[in-house]
JSON list of C-alpha atoms in Angstrom, two decimals:
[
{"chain": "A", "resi": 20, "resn": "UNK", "atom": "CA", "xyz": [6.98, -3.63, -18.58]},
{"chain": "A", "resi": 21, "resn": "UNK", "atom": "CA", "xyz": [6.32, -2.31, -15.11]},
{"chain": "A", "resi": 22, "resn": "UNK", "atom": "CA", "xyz": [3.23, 0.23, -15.26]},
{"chain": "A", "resi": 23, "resn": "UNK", "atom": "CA", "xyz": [4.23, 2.60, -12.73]},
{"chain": "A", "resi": 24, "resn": "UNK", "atom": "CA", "xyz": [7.70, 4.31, -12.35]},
{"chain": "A", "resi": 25, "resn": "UNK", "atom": "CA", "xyz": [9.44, 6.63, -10.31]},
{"chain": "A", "resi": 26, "resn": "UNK", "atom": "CA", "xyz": [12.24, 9.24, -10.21]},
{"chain": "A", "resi": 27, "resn": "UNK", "atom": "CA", "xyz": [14.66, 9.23, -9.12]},
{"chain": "A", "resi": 28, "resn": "UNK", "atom": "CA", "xyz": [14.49, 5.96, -7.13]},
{"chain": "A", "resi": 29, "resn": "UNK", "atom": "CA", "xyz": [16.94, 7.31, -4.30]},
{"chain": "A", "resi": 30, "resn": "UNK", "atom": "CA", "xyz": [17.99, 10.87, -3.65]},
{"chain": "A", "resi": 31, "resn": "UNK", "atom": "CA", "xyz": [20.51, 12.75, -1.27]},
{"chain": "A", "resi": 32, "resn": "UNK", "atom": "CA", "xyz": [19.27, 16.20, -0.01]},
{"chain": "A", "resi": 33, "resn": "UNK", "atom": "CA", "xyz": [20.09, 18.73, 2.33]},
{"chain": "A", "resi": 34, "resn": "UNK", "atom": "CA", "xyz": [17.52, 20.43, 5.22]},
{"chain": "A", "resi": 35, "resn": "UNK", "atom": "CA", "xyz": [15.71, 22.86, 3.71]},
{"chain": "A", "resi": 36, "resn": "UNK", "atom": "CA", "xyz": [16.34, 22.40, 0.10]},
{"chain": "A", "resi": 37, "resn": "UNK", "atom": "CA", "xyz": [13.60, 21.16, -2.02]},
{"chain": "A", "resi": 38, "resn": "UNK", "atom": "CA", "xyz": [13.07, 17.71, -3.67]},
{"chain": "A", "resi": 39, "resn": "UNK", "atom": "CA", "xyz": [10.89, 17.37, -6.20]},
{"chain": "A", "resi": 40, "resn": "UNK", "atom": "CA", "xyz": [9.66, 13.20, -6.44]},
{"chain": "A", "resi": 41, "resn": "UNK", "atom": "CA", "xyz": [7.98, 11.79, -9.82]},
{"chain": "A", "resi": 42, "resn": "UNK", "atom": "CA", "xyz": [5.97, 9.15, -10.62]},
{"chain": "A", "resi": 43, "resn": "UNK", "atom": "CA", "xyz": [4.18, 8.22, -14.68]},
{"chain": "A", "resi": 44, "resn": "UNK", "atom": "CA", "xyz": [2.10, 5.73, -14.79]},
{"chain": "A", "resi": 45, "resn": "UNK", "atom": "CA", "xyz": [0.82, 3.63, -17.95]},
{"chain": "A", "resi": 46, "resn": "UNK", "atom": "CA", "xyz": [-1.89, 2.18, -16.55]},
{"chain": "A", "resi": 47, "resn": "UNK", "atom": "CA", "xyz": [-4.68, 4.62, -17.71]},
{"chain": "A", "resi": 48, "resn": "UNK", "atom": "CA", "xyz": [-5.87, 4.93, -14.10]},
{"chain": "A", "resi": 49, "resn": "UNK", "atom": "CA", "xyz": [-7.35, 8.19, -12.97]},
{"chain": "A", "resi": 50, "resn": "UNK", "atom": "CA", "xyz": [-6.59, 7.77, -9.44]},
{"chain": "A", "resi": 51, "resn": "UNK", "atom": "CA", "xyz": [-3.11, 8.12, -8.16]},
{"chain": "A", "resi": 52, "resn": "UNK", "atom": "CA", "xyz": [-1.60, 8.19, -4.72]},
{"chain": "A", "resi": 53, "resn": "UNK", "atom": "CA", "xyz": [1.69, 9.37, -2.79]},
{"chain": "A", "resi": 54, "resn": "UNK", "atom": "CA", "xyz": [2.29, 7.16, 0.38]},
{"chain": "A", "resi": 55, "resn": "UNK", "atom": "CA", "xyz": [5.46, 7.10, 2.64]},
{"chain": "A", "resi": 56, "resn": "UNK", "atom": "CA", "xyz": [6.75, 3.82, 4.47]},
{"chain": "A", "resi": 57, "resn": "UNK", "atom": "CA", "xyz": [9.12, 4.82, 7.59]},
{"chain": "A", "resi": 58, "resn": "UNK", "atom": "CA", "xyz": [10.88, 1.60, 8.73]},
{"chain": "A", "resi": 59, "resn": "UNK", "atom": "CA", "xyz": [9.03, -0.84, 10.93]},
{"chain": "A", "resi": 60, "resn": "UNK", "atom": "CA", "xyz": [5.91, 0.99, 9.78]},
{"chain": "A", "resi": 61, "resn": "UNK", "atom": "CA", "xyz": [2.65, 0.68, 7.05]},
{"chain": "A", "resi": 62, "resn": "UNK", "atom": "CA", "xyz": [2.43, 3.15, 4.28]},
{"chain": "A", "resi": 63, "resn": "UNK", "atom": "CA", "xyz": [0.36, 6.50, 5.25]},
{"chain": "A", "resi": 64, "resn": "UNK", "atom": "CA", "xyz": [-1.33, 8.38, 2.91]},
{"chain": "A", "resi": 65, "resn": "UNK", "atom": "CA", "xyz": [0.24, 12.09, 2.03]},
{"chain": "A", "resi": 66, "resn": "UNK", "atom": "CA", "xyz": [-1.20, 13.05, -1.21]},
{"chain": "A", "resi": 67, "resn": "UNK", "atom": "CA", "xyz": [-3.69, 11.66, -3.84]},
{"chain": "A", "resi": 68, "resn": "UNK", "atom": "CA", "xyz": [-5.46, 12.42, -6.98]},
{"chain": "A", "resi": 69, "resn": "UNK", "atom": "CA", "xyz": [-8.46, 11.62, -9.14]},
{"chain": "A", "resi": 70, "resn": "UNK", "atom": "CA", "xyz": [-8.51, 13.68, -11.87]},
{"chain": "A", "resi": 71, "resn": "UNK", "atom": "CA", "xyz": [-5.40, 16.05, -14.16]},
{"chain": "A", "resi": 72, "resn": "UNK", "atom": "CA", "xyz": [-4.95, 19.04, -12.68]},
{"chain": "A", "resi": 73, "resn": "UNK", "atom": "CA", "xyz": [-6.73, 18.41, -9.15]},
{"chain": "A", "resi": 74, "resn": "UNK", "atom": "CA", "xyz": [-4.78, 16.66, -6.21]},
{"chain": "A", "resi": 75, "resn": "UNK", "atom": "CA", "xyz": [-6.06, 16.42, -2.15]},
{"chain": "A", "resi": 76, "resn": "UNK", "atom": "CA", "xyz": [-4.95, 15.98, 0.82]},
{"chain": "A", "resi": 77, "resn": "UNK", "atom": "CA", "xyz": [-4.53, 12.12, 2.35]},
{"chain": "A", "resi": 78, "resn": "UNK", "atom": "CA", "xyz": [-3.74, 11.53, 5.82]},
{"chain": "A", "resi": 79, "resn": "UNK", "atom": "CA", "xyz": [0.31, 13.20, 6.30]},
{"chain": "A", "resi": 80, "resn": "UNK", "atom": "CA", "xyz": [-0.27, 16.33, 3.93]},
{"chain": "A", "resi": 81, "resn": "UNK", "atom": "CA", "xyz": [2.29, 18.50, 6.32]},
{"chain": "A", "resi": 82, "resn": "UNK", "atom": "CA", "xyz": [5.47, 19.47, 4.54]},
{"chain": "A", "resi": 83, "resn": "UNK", "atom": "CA", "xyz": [4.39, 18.23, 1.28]},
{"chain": "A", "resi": 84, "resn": "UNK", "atom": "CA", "xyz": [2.80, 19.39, -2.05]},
{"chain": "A", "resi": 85, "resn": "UNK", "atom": "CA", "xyz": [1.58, 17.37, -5.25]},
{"chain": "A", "resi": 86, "resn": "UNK", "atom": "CA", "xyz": [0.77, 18.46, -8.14]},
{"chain": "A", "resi": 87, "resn": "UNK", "atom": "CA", "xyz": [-1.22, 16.33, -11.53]},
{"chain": "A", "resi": 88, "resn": "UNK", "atom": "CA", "xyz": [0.05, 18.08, -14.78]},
{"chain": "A", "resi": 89, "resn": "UNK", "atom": "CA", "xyz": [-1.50, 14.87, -16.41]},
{"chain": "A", "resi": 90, "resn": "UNK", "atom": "CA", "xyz": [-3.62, 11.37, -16.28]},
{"chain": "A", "resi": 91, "resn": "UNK", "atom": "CA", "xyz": [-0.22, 10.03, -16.08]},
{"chain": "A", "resi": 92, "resn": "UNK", "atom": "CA", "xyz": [1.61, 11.70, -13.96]},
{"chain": "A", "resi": 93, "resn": "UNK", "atom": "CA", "xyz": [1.94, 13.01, -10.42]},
{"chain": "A", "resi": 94, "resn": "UNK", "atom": "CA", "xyz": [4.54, 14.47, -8.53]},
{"chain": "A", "resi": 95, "resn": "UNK", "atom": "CA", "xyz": [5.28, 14.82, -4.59]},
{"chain": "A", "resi": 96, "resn": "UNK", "atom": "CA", "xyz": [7.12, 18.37, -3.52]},
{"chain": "A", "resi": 97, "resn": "UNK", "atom": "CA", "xyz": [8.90, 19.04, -0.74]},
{"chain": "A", "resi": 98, "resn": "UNK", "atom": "CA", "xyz": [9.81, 22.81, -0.85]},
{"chain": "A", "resi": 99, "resn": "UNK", "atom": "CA", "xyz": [11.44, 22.52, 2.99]},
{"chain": "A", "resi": 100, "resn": "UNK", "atom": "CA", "xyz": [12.96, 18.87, 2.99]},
{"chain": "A", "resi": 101, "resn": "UNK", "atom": "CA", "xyz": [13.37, 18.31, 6.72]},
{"chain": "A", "resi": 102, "resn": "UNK", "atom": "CA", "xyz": [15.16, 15.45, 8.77]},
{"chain": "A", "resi": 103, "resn": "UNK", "atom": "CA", "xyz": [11.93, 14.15, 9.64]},
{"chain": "A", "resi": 104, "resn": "UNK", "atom": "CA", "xyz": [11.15, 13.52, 5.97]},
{"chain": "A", "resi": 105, "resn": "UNK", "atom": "CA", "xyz": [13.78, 10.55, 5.47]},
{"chain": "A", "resi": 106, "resn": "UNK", "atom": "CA", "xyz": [11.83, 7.82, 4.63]},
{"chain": "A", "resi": 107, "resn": "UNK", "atom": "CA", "xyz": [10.75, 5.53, 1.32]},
{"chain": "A", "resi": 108, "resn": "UNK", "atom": "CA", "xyz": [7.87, 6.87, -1.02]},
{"chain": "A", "resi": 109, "resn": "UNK", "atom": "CA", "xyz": [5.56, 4.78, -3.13]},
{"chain": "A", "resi": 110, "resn": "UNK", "atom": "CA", "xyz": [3.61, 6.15, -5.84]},
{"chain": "A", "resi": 111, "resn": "UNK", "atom": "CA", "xyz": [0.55, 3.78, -7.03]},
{"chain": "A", "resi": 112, "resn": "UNK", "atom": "CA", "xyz": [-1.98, 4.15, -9.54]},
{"chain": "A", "resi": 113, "resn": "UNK", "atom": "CA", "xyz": [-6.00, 2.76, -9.30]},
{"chain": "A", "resi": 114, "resn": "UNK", "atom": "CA", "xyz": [-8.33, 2.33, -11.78]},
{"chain": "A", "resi": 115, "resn": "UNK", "atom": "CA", "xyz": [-12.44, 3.83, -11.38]},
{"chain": "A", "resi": 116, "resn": "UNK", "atom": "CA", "xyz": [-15.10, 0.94, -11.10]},
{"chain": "A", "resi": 117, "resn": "UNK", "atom": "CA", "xyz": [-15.30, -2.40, -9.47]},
{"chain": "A", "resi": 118, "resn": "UNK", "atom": "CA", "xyz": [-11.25, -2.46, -8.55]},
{"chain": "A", "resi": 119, "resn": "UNK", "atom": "CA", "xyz": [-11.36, 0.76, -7.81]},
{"chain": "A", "resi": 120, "resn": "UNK", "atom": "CA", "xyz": [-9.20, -0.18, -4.46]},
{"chain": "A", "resi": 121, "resn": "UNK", "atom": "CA", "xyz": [-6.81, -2.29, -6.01]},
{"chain": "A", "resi": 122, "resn": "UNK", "atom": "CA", "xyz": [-3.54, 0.09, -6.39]},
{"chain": "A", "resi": 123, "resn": "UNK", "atom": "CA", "xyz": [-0.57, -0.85, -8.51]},
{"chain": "A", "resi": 124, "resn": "UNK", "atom": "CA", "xyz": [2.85, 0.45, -7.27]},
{"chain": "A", "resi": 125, "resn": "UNK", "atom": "CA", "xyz": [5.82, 2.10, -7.92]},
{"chain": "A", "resi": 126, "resn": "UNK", "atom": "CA", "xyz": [9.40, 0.56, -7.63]},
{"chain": "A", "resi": 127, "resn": "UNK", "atom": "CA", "xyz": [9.66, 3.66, -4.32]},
{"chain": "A", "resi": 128, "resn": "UNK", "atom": "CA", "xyz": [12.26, 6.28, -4.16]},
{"chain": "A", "resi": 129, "resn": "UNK", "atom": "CA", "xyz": [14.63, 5.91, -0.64]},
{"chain": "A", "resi": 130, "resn": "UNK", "atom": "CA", "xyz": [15.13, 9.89, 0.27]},
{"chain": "A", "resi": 131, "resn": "UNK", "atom": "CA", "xyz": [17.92, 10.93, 2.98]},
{"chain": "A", "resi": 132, "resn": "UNK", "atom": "CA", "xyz": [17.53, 13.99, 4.30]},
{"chain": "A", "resi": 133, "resn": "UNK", "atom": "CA", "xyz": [20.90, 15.38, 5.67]},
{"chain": "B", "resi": 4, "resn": "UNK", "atom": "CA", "xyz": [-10.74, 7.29, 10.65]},
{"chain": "B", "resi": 5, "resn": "UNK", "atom": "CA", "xyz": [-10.16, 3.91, 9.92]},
{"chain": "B", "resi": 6, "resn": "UNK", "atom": "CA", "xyz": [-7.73, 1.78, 11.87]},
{"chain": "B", "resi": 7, "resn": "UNK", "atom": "CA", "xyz": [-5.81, -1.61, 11.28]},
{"chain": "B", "resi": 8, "resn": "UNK", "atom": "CA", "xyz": [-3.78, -3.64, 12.82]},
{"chain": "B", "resi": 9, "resn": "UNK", "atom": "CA", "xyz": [-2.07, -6.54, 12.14]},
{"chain": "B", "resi": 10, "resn": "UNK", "atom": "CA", "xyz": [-0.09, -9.76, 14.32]},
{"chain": "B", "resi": 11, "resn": "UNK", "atom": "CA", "xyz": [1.72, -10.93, 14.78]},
{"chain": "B", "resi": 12, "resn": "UNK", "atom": "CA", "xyz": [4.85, -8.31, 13.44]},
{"chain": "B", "resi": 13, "resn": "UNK", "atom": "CA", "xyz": [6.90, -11.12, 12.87]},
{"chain": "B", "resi": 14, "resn": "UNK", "atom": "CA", "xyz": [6.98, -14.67, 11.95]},
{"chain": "B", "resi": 15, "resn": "UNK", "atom": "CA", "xyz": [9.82, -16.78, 11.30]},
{"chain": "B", "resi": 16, "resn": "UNK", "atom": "CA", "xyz": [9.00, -20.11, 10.39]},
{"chain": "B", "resi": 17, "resn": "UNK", "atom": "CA", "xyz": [10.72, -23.45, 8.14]},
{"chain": "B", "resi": 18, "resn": "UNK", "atom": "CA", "xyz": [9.79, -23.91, 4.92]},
{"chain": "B", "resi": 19, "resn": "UNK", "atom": "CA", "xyz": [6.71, -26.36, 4.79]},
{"chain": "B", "resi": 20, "resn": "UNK", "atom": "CA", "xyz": [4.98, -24.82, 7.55]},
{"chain": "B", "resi": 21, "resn": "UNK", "atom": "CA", "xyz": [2.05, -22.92, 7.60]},
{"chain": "B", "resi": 22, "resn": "UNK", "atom": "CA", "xyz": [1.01, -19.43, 8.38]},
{"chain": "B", "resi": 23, "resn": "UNK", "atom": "CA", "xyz": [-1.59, -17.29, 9.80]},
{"chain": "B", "resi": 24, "resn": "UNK", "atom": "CA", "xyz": [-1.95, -13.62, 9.85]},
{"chain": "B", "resi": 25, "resn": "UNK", "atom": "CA", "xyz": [-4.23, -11.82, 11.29]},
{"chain": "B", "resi": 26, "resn": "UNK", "atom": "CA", "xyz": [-5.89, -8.48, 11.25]},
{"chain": "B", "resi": 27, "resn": "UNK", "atom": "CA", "xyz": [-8.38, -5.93, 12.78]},
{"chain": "B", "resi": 28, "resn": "UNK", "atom": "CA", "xyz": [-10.15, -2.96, 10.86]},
{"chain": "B", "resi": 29, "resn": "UNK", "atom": "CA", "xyz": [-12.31, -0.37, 13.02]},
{"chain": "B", "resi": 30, "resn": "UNK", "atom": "CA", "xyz": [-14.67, 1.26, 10.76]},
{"chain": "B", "resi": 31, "resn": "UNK", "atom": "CA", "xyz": [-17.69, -1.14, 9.26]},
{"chain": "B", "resi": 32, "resn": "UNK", "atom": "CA", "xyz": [-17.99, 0.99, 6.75]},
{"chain": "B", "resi": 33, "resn": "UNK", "atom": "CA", "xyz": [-14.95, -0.60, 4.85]},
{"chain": "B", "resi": 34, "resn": "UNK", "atom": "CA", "xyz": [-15.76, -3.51, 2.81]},
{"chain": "B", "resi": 35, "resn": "UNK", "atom": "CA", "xyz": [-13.28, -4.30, 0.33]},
{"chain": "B", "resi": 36, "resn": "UNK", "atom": "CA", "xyz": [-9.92, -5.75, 1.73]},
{"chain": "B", "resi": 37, "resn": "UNK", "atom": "CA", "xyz": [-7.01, -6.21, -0.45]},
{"chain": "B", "resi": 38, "resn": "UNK", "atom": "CA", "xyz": [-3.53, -7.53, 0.72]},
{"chain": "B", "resi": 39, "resn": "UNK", "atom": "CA", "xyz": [-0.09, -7.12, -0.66]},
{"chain": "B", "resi": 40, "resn": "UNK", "atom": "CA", "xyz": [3.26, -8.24, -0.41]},
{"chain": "B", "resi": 41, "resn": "UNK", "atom": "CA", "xyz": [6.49, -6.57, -0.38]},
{"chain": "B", "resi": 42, "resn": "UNK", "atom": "CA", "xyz": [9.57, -8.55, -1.17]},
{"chain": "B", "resi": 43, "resn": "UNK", "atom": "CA", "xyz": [13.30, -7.31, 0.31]},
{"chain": "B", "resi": 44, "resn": "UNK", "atom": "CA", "xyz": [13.34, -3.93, -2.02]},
{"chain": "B", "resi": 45, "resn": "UNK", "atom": "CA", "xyz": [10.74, -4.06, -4.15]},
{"chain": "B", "resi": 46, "resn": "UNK", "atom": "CA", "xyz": [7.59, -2.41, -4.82]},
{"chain": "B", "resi": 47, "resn": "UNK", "atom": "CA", "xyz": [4.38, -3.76, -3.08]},
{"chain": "B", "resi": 48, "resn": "UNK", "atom": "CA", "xyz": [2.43, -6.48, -5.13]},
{"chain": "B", "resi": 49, "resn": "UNK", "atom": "CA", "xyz": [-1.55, -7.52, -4.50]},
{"chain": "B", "resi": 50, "resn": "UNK", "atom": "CA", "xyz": [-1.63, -10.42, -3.81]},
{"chain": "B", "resi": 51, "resn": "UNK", "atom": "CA", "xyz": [-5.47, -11.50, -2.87]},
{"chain": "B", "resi": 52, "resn": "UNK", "atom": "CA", "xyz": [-8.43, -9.53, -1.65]},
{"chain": "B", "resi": 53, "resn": "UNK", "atom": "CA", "xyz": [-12.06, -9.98, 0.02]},
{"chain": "B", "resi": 54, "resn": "UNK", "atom": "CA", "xyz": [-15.00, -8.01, -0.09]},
{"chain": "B", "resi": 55, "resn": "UNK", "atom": "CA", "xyz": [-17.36, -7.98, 2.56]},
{"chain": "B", "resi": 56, "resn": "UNK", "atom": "CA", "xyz": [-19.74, -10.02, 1.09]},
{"chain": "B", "resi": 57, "resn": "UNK", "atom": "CA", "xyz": [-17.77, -12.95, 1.49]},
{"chain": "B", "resi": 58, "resn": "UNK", "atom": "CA", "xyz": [-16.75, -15.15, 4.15]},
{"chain": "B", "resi": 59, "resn": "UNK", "atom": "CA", "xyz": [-14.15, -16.74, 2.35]},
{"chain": "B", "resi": 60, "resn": "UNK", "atom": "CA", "xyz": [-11.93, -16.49, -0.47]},
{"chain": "B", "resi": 61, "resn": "UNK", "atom": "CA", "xyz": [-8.88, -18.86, -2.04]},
{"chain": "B", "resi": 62, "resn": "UNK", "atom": "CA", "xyz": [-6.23, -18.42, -4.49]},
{"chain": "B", "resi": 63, "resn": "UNK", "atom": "CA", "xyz": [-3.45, -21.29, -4.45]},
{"chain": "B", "resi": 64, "resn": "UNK", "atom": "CA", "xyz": [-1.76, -21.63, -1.24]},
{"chain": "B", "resi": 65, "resn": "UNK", "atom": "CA", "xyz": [-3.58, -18.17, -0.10]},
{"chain": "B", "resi": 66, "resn": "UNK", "atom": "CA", "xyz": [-6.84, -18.35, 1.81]},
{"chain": "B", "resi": 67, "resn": "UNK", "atom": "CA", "xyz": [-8.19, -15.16, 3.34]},
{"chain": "B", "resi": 68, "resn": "UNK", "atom": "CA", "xyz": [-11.50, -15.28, 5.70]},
{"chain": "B", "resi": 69, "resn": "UNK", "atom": "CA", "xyz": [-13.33, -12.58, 6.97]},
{"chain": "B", "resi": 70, "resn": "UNK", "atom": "CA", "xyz": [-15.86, -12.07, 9.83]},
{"chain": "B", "resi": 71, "resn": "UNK", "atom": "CA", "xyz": [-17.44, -8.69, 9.61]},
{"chain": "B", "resi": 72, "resn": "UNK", "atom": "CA", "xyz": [-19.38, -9.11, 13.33]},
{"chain": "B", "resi": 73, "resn": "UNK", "atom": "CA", "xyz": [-15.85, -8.95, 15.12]},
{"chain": "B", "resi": 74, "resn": "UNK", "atom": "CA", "xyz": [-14.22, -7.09, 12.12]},
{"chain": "B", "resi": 75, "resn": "UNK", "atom": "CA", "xyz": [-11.77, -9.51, 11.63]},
{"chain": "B", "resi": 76, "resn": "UNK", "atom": "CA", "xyz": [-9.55, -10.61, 8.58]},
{"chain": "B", "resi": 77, "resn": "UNK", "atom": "CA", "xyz": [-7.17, -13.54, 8.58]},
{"chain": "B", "resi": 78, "resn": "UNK", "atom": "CA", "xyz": [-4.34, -14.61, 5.95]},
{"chain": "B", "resi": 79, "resn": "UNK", "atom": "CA", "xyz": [-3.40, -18.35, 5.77]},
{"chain": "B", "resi": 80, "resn": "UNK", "atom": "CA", "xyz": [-0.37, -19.20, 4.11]},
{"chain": "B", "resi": 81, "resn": "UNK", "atom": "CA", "xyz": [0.66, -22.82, 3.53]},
{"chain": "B", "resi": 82, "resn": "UNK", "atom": "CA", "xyz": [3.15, -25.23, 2.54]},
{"chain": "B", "resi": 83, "resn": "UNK", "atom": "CA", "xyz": [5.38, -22.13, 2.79]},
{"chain": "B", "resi": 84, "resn": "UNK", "atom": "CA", "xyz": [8.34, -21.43, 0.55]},
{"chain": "B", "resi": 85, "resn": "UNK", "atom": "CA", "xyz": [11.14, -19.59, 1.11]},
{"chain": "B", "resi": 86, "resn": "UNK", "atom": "CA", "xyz": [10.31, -17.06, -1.87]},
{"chain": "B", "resi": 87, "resn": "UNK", "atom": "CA", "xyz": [6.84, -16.13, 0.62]},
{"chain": "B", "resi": 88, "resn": "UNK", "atom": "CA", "xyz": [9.63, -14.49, 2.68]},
{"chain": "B", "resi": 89, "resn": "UNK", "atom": "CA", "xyz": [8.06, -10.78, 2.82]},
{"chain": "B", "resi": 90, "resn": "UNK", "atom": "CA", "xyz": [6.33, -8.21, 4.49]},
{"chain": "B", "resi": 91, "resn": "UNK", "atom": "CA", "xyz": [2.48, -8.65, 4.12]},
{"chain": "B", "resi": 92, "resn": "UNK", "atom": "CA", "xyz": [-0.12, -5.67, 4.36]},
{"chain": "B", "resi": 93, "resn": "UNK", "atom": "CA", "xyz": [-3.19, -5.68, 5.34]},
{"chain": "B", "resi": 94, "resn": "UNK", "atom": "CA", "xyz": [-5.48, -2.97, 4.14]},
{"chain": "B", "resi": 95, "resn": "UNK", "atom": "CA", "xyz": [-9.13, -1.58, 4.28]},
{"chain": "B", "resi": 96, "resn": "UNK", "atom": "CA", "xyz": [-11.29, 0.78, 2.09]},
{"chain": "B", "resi": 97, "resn": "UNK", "atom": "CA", "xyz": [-14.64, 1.79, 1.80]},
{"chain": "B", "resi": 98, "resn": "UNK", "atom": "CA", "xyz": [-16.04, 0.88, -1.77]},
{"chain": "B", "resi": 99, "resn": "UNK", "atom": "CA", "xyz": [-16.23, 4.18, -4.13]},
{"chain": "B", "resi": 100, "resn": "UNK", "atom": "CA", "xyz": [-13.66, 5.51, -1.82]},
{"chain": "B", "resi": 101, "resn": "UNK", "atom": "CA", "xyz": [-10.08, 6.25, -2.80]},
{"chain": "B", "resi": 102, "resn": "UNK", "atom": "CA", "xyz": [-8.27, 6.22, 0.88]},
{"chain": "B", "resi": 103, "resn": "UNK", "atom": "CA", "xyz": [-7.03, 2.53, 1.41]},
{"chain": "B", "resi": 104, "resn": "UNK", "atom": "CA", "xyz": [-5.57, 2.20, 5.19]},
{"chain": "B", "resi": 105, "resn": "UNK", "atom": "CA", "xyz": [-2.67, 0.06, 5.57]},
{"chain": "B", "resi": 106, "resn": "UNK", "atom": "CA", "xyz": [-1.66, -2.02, 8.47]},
{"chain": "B", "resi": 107, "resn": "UNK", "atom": "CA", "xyz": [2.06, -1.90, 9.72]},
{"chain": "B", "resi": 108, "resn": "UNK", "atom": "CA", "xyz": [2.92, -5.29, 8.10]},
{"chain": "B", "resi": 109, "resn": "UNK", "atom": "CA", "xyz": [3.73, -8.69, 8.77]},
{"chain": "B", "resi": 110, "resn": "UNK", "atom": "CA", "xyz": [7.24, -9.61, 8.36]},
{"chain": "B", "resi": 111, "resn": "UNK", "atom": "CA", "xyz": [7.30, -13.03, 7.18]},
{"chain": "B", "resi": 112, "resn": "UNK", "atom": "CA", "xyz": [10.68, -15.45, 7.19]},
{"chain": "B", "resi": 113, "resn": "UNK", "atom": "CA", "xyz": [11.22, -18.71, 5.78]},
{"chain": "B", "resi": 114, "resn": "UNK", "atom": "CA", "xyz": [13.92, -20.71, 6.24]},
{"chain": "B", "resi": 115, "resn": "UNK", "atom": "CA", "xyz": [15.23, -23.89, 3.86]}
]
């Protein structure tokens, strides 16, 4: 059963509405990440967290929010979705120790911005 | 901050050859390497890593060699299949760290 899931796993939405993108993992990992993946491109880094109720900034934080309710979950929040914001997201999940670095992702979620 | 890069962008190649991918990280202060591979629509999958501790490091058909003087990483793929069809990923990370830096992929055909 695949550890880490996201919602919804493609979404429609309009410039300047706001999207709200999930992601629950299983794995009992305390780190979690958001990434984005723009065609012909490597995953950057938007959002990631460590801990419940703490998240920080990665490498893309413009236009986006996060937010850790839980060990298991973690959400990505555009409150302005804009054109330039079309693109797939990954969530993944890492553990704390000697694989720290090894992530485990998410299925992605393919968001159009219209 | 950390940079990689990865060649070529795109290989196609018959099924039975091999492969070689290779890659470039910026920072010596990464040392732990992990690759994955992401099949036509689906979620990225590790697939073998390095640390930099090691010169070399197998796992079935997937050998991955390092040279941290010219900060250099190399995939070798062989007797490819065409299920290896994918994009590969190169990344970097410092140890204890949580940012991992991704390359922009390999893109990886093999034909029957």
């Amino acid at each position: 059963e695949a550890a880490v899931t996201q919602s919804p796993r493609s979404k429609v939405a309009v410039t300047g509405g706001k999207v709200t993108l999930s992601c629950h993992q299983t794995n009992n990992h305390d780190y979690m990440y958001w990434y984005r993946q723009d065609t012909g491109h490597g995953l950057r880094l938007i959002h990631y967290s460590y801990v419940a109720d703490s998240t920080e900034k990665g490498d893309i934080p413009d236009g986006y929010k996060a937010s850790r309710p839980s060990q298991e979950n973690f959400s990505l929040i555009l409150e302005l979705a804009s054109l330039s914001q079309t693109a797939v997201y990954f969530c993944a999940s890492s553990d704390r120790g000697v694989n720290q670095d090894t992530q485990y992702f998410g299925p992605g979620t393919r968001l159009l911005v219209l | 901050g950390e940079q990689v890069e990865q060649l070529p962008s795109s290989l196609i190649v018959q099924e039975g050859a091999s492969v070689l991918i290779n890659c470039s990280y910026t920072d010596s202060a990464s040392v732990y390497f992990p690759w994955y591979k992401q099949e036509p629509g689906k979620r990225l999958q590790f697939i073998i890593d390095i640390r930099s501790n090691m010169e070399r490091k197998q796992n079935q058909r997937l050998t991955l060699l390092f040279d941290k003087k010219t900060k250099h990483l190399s995939l070798h793929i062989t007797a490819t299949q065409p299920g290896d069809s994918a994009i590969y990923f190169c990344s970097a990370s410092i140890t204890g760290g949580y940012k991992v830096v991704f390359g922009s992929g390999t893109r990886l055909l093999v034909s029957p």
